[in-house]
Amino acid sequence: MEIRELKAFVAVVEAGAMSKAARQLHVSQPALSQTITALERRLGVRLLVRTSTGVQVTDAGATLLGEARAVLARHDQALAAMARHTATGSGVLRVGVPLELPPDLLPSALARLPDTRVQARHLSSVAQVAALRAGELDVGLVRERPAGPDLDAVLVVTEDVGVLLAADLAEKLGSPVRLEDLAGLEWFAFPRAGSPAWYDELAAILRSHGLDVGPEVPEEQRLIVELKIPAVSAGGAYAFAPPEWPYPLPDTVRWVPLAGTPIVRRTWAVWPATSHRRDVAEFVAALEDHRRNGSEV
């Protein structure tokens, strides 16, 4: 048996469904099913019973589950014991951070690294990817998954984006508000150059609801979060924000959910594919745990 097979088996059992486990492991459902089938064939027993509502563990599967968890725990202990022999850089973890992360994401992840000093840099997605490839960052949190085999990535946050509106306008439009009801207002946008794929996705959604995207923001004009409030409170503009926007809102501004949740913002953890740093692996694992536990918004 291989560690990856045991991890796949435990993930399926804990998720209760092949499809859900596949999403968590970031593999296709057919590939995960083949892994489980190969494990059953190798052991000569049936581990899971597939049903229309998910999977059920057989007696043999229940036995393996306990053993697999013990093996994986021991595997993690072995990796931790070897960490002192692994190159970990200078004890400093350089992390790229975008604006508007869920407020509890980084604290919960960094709690797993009590002996590591973290240097955080606020950078756009494009700038983070460039810094990763230049060796100036160890891990980045970006809003679009980079292409190419030189960087590994895993999805760590999904957010159903809502909209910031002037309080009187929010009361008039109701909650949730439909995107098409924002017609005539100006979108408080960000420079496309900082995150082209995310900008294009947003622009396409707005256009599909009959909204005018407006002129592109100049590349040199950085998005300053604090400017969203005065731009919106005047009543002529709207801005997108996650439910737990980590900034205080005055009485003149309201956050309102969007009907049908048409906009979902994703954040990936990205790191060099050749990295063997234990602190990077621990940091990414903590981010994945945060997402699996449903702590993100």
Short mmCIF file of N, CA, C and O in Angstrom, two decimals, residues 28 48 157 181 259 261 266 281:
data_model
loop_
_atom_site.label_atom_id
_atom_site.label_comp_id
_atom_site.label_asym_id
_atom_site.label_seq_id
_atom_site.Cartn_x
_atom_site.Cartn_y
_atom_site.Cartn_z
N SER A 28 -9.61 14.26 -10.17
CA SER A 28 -10.88 13.93 -10.82
C SER A 28 -11.53 12.75 -10.09
O SER A 28 -10.84 11.91 -9.49
N LEU A 48 -15.37 -0.36 0.35
CA LEU A 48 -16.47 0.59 0.31
C LEU A 48 -17.61 0.04 -0.52
O LEU A 48 -17.39 -0.69 -1.49
N VAL A 157 -9.44 29.13 -0.37
CA VAL A 157 -10.56 29.97 0.05
C VAL A 157 -11.55 30.11 -1.10
O VAL A 157 -11.15 30.33 -2.24
N ASP A 181 -29.92 45.19 -10.96
CA ASP A 181 -30.45 46.38 -10.30
C ASP A 181 -29.37 47.43 -10.04
O ASP A 181 -29.67 48.54 -9.60
N ALA A 259 -28.19 38.26 -5.12
CA ALA A 259 -29.16 37.20 -5.39
C ALA A 259 -28.55 36.14 -6.29
O ALA A 259 -27.99 36.46 -7.34
N THR A 261 -25.97 34.36 -5.72
CA THR A 261 -24.50 34.29 -5.56
C THR A 261 -23.79 34.13 -6.90
O THR A 261 -23.12 33.10 -7.14
N ARG A 266 -12.12 33.10 -5.56
CA ARG A 266 -11.27 31.99 -5.13
C ARG A 266 -9.86 32.48 -4.86
O ARG A 266 -9.35 33.36 -5.55
N ALA A 281 5.13 23.51 3.59
CA ALA A 281 4.16 22.42 3.59
C ALA A 281 3.18 22.53 4.76
O ALA A 281 1.98 22.31 4.61
#
